[in-house]
Amino acid sequence: DAGVIQSPRHEVTEMGQEVTLRCKPISGHDYLFWYRQTMMRGLELLIYFNNNVPIDDSGMPEDRFSAKMPNASFSTLKIQPSEPRDSAVYFCASSSGTGNSQPQHFGDGTRLSIL
Amino acid sequence: SQKIEQNSEALNIQEGKTATLTCNYTNYSPAYLQWYRQDPGRGPVFLLLIRENEKEKRKERLKVTFDTTLKQSLFHITASQPADSATYLCALGASGGYNKLIFGAGTRLAVHP
């Protein structure tokens, strides 16, 4: 089975540009999570969805960040306008089941560099 | 505020020895705890889950303990191998019907031949 697929793997862009990160979760999974990982702050949860509905976006740093999940097989995380402090690795993860302890399956991330 | 602490310094051990990694937490009462492995340039990979009513969980060469009184989990790798070298993350989960996890910063393990 294919795992969580993220694109692009690397993104380098200039400050002020719009950045869109994409994620395809594992088929059948009903939870989708967006994380950001930096050396200073570790792995931080930004937002997560259940059945395509945003449940908790309290980790989204500011209004420049937005996330959507138009269907069960696709999600985007958008940063507009981007700033150098947004440079990080962004991970998408998915999980299944109604239980609250299911393992999360991570993609290999998008390494974002804002110049 | 909720805080999770893992050894920030790398753990260096000799092949064949047992590696023990620590995860301490404060201001939190997790219903369960998970351990993940992360290799450079890759996403975290789930290893083990232990619930608050379990003291110990094993899987092959891996063992996890969970002490809710001490607010601590220990992660052991017995008969360690160079291939076990990676960063190990603990993650605490809340009860209540959703799968939100809070991750520690991770401990880097290096197993030397």
Short mmCIF file of C-alpha atoms in Angstrom, two decimals:
data_model
loop_
_atom_site.label_atom_id
_atom_site.label_comp_id
_atom_site.label_asym_id
_atom_site.label_seq_id
_atom_site.Cartn_x
_atom_site.Cartn_y
_atom_site.Cartn_z
CA ASP A 1 0.00 0.00 0.00
CA ALA A 2 1.15 3.51 -0.73
CA GLY A 3 1.94 5.57 2.29
CA VAL A 4 1.21 9.25 2.85
CA ILE A 5 2.40 11.19 -0.17
CA GLN A 6 3.57 14.78 0.11
CA SER A 7 4.62 17.19 -2.60
CA PRO A 8 6.85 18.89 -3.31
CA ARG A 9 9.71 17.33 -1.34
CA HIS A 10 11.68 20.55 -1.45
CA GLU A 11 10.55 24.12 -2.01
CA VAL A 12 12.72 27.20 -2.18
CA THR A 13 11.03 30.52 -2.71
CA GLU A 14 11.40 34.18 -1.94
CA MET A 15 9.80 36.02 0.91
CA GLY A 16 6.32 37.25 0.09
CA GLN A 17 5.49 34.45 -2.32
CA GLU A 18 2.57 32.08 -1.85
CA VAL A 19 3.51 28.52 -0.96
CA THR A 20 1.19 25.52 -1.32
CA LEU A 21 2.06 22.15 0.19
CA ARG A 22 0.10 19.07 -0.79
CA CYS A 23 -0.77 15.82 0.91
CA LYS A 24 -2.46 12.60 -0.11
CA PRO A 25 -3.34 10.51 2.98
CA ILE A 26 -3.53 6.75 3.12
CA SER A 27 -6.76 5.55 1.56
CA GLY A 28 -9.41 4.85 4.20
CA HIS A 29 -7.82 7.01 6.89
CA ASP A 30 -10.24 9.50 8.38
CA TYR A 31 -7.80 11.71 10.30
CA LEU A 32 -5.27 14.02 8.67
CA PHE A 33 -2.66 16.08 10.50
CA TRP A 34 -0.28 18.85 9.45
CA TYR A 35 2.91 19.31 11.49
CA ARG A 36 5.91 21.62 11.31
CA GLN A 37 9.36 20.53 12.50
CA THR A 38 12.27 22.81 13.35
CA MET A 39 15.41 22.33 15.40
CA MET A 40 14.26 24.93 17.91
CA ARG A 41 10.65 23.86 18.42
CA GLY A 42 10.60 20.20 17.40
CA LEU A 43 7.47 18.69 15.87
CA GLU A 44 4.46 20.96 16.30
CA LEU A 45 0.88 20.16 15.36
CA LEU A 46 -0.58 22.89 13.18
CA ILE A 47 -4.06 21.59 12.37
CA TYR A 48 -5.93 18.34 12.03
CA PHE A 49 -9.03 17.13 10.21
CA ASN A 50 -11.50 14.37 10.87
CA ASN A 51 -13.61 13.24 7.90
CA ASN A 52 -12.42 16.32 5.98
CA VAL A 53 -13.60 18.73 8.70
CA PRO A 54 -11.04 20.85 10.59
CA ILE A 55 -11.18 19.89 14.27
CA ASP A 56 -8.39 21.87 15.89
CA ASP A 57 -6.43 24.67 14.24
CA SER A 58 -5.02 26.15 17.42
CA GLY A 59 -1.49 25.39 16.28
CA MET A 60 -1.68 27.46 13.13
CA PRO A 61 0.80 30.26 13.78
CA GLU A 62 -1.13 33.13 12.20
CA ASP A 63 -3.55 34.13 9.53
CA ARG A 64 -0.95 33.71 6.83
CA PHE A 65 -1.43 29.95 7.21
CA SER A 66 -4.51 28.16 5.93
CA ALA A 67 -5.36 24.50 5.35
CA LYS A 68 -8.09 22.79 3.39
CA MET A 69 -9.27 19.26 2.84
CA PRO A 70 -11.71 19.31 -0.09
CA ASN A 71 -12.04 15.52 -0.13
CA ALA A 72 -10.84 12.41 1.67
CA SER A 73 -7.79 11.98 -0.56
CA PHE A 74 -6.30 15.44 -0.68
CA SER A 75 -5.26 18.28 1.61
CA THR A 76 -3.31 21.50 1.17
CA LEU A 77 -1.44 23.79 3.52
CA LYS A 78 -0.98 27.30 2.17
CA ILE A 79 1.24 30.11 3.39
CA GLN A 80 0.56 33.55 1.99
CA PRO A 81 2.64 35.67 2.18
CA SER A 82 5.62 33.53 3.17
CA GLU A 83 8.35 34.77 5.53
CA PRO A 84 11.88 33.47 6.27
CA ARG A 85 10.75 32.28 9.73
CA ASP A 86 8.38 29.85 8.02
CA SER A 87 11.39 27.82 6.86
CA ALA A 88 10.97 24.31 8.29
CA VAL A 89 10.06 20.77 7.35
CA TYR A 90 6.30 20.33 7.05
CA PHE A 91 4.85 16.88 7.59
CA CYS A 92 1.46 15.45 6.82
CA ALA A 93 0.22 12.38 8.69
CA SER A 94 -2.93 10.30 8.61
CA SER A 95 -4.56 7.75 10.89
CA SER A 96 -7.65 5.61 10.98
CA GLY A 97 -10.24 4.35 13.39
CA THR A 98 -12.55 5.81 15.92
CA GLY A 99 -10.20 5.11 18.78
CA ASN A 100 -8.07 7.87 20.19
CA SER A 101 -4.80 6.01 20.21
CA GLN A 102 -4.23 5.01 16.62
CA PRO A 103 -0.71 5.29 15.21
CA GLN A 104 -0.09 8.16 12.86
CA HIS A 105 1.48 7.48 9.47
CA PHE A 106 3.74 10.26 8.29
CA GLY A 107 4.82 11.33 4.85
CA ASP A 108 8.46 12.21 4.23
CA GLY A 109 7.78 15.91 4.48
CA THR A 110 8.31 19.05 2.47
CA ARG A 111 11.51 20.95 3.25
CA LEU A 112 10.59 24.60 2.84
CA SER A 113 13.16 27.37 2.56
CA ILE A 114 12.02 30.98 2.38
CA LEU A 115 14.79 33.34 1.26
CA SER B 1 1.87 24.57 30.45
CA GLN B 2 2.28 21.00 29.18
CA LYS B 3 5.89 20.00 28.79
CA ILE B 4 7.61 16.88 27.44
CA GLU B 5 11.31 16.36 28.03
CA GLN B 6 13.60 13.96 26.24
CA ASN B 7 17.37 13.85 26.55
CA SER B 8 18.59 16.58 24.25
CA GLU B 9 22.07 15.14 24.07
CA ALA B 10 22.77 12.22 21.78
CA LEU B 11 23.06 8.80 23.33
CA ASN B 12 26.11 6.87 22.17
CA ILE B 13 26.31 3.17 22.93
CA GLN B 14 28.22 0.11 21.81
CA GLU B 15 26.63 -2.49 19.58
CA GLY B 16 25.04 -5.28 21.59
CA LYS B 17 24.29 -3.11 24.62
CA THR B 18 20.85 -2.00 25.77
CA ALA B 19 19.86 1.56 24.91
CA THR B 20 17.53 3.32 27.34
CA LEU B 21 15.79 6.54 26.36
CA THR B 22 13.74 8.68 28.73
CA CYS B 23 10.57 10.69 28.25
CA ASN B 24 9.38 12.87 31.13
CA TYR B 25 6.28 15.03 31.13
CA THR B 26 4.66 17.65 33.35
CA ASN B 27 1.25 19.29 33.63
CA TYR B 28 -0.34 16.50 31.65
CA SER B 29 -2.21 13.26 32.23
CA PRO B 30 -1.96 11.31 28.99
CA ALA B 31 -4.28 8.41 28.34
CA TYR B 32 -1.56 6.76 26.27
CA LEU B 33 1.95 7.30 24.99
CA GLN B 34 3.53 6.42 21.65
CA TRP B 35 7.13 6.07 20.52
CA TYR B 36 8.29 6.89 17.00
CA ARG B 37 11.56 6.51 15.13
CA GLN B 38 12.77 9.19 12.72
CA ASP B 39 15.64 8.80 10.25
CA PRO B 40 17.30 11.82 8.60
CA GLY B 41 15.19 13.23 5.78
CA ARG B 42 12.25 10.97 6.59
CA GLY B 43 9.01 11.24 8.52
CA PRO B 44 8.53 9.63 11.94
CA VAL B 45 7.58 5.95 11.95
CA PHE B 46 5.37 4.47 14.68
CA LEU B 47 6.98 1.85 16.92
CA LEU B 48 4.96 1.18 20.06
CA LEU B 49 1.95 2.36 22.02
CA ILE B 50 1.37 1.97 25.75
CA ARG B 51 -1.78 2.94 27.63
CA GLU B 52 -2.03 4.53 31.07
CA ASN B 53 -3.23 1.28 32.66
CA GLU B 54 -0.29 -0.70 31.25
CA LYS B 55 3.07 -0.85 32.98
CA GLU B 56 5.11 -2.41 30.20
CA LYS B 57 4.85 -3.28 26.51
CA ARG B 58 7.24 -5.35 24.38
CA LYS B 59 7.80 -5.82 20.70
CA GLU B 60 10.77 -7.89 19.57
CA ARG B 61 13.88 -6.08 20.90
CA LEU B 62 11.86 -3.07 22.06
CA LYS B 63 10.38 -2.48 25.49
CA VAL B 64 8.43 0.50 26.79
CA THR B 65 7.44 1.27 30.36
CA PHE B 66 4.95 3.87 31.54
CA ASP B 67 4.93 5.18 35.11
CA THR B 68 2.06 7.64 35.58
CA THR B 69 3.19 8.40 39.15
CA LEU B 70 6.67 9.44 38.06
CA LYS B 71 5.23 10.89 34.84
CA GLN B 72 7.85 9.05 32.88
CA SER B 73 8.23 6.55 30.07
CA LEU B 74 11.37 4.55 29.36
CA PHE B 75 12.14 3.10 25.93
CA HIS B 76 14.62 0.23 25.76
CA ILE B 77 16.32 -1.36 22.76
CA THR B 78 18.07 -4.57 23.70
CA ALA B 79 20.96 -6.07 21.72
CA SER B 80 21.30 -2.77 19.89
CA GLN B 81 22.59 -2.66 16.32
CA PRO B 82 24.07 0.14 14.20
CA ALA B 83 20.81 0.05 12.19
CA ASP B 84 19.00 1.25 15.33
CA SER B 85 20.78 4.59 15.04
CA ALA B 86 18.09 7.23 14.60
CA THR B 87 16.15 9.87 16.53
CA TYR B 88 13.43 8.53 18.80
CA LEU B 89 10.39 10.65 19.63
CA CYS B 90 7.85 10.12 22.38
CA ALA B 91 4.33 11.43 21.90
CA LEU B 92 1.58 11.84 24.46
CA GLY B 93 -2.05 11.40 23.61
CA ALA B 94 -5.17 12.80 25.17
CA SER B 95 -8.28 10.79 25.93
CA GLY B 96 -11.61 11.73 24.49
CA GLY B 97 -12.19 10.42 21.01
CA TYR B 98 -9.61 12.25 18.96
CA ASN B 99 -6.09 11.41 17.96
CA LYS B 100 -4.17 14.54 18.89
CA LEU B 101 -0.57 13.89 19.91
CA ILE B 102 2.01 16.14 21.56
CA PHE B 103 5.56 15.22 20.58
CA GLY B 104 8.79 15.51 22.50
CA ALA B 105 11.87 16.93 20.80
CA GLY B 106 13.43 13.49 20.42
CA THR B 107 16.69 11.83 21.44
CA ARG B 108 19.30 10.89 18.88
CA LEU B 109 20.72 7.41 19.35
CA ALA B 110 24.03 6.36 17.81
CA VAL B 111 25.01 2.69 18.04
CA HIS B 112 28.68 2.10 17.30
CA PRO B 113 30.08 -1.20 15.97
#
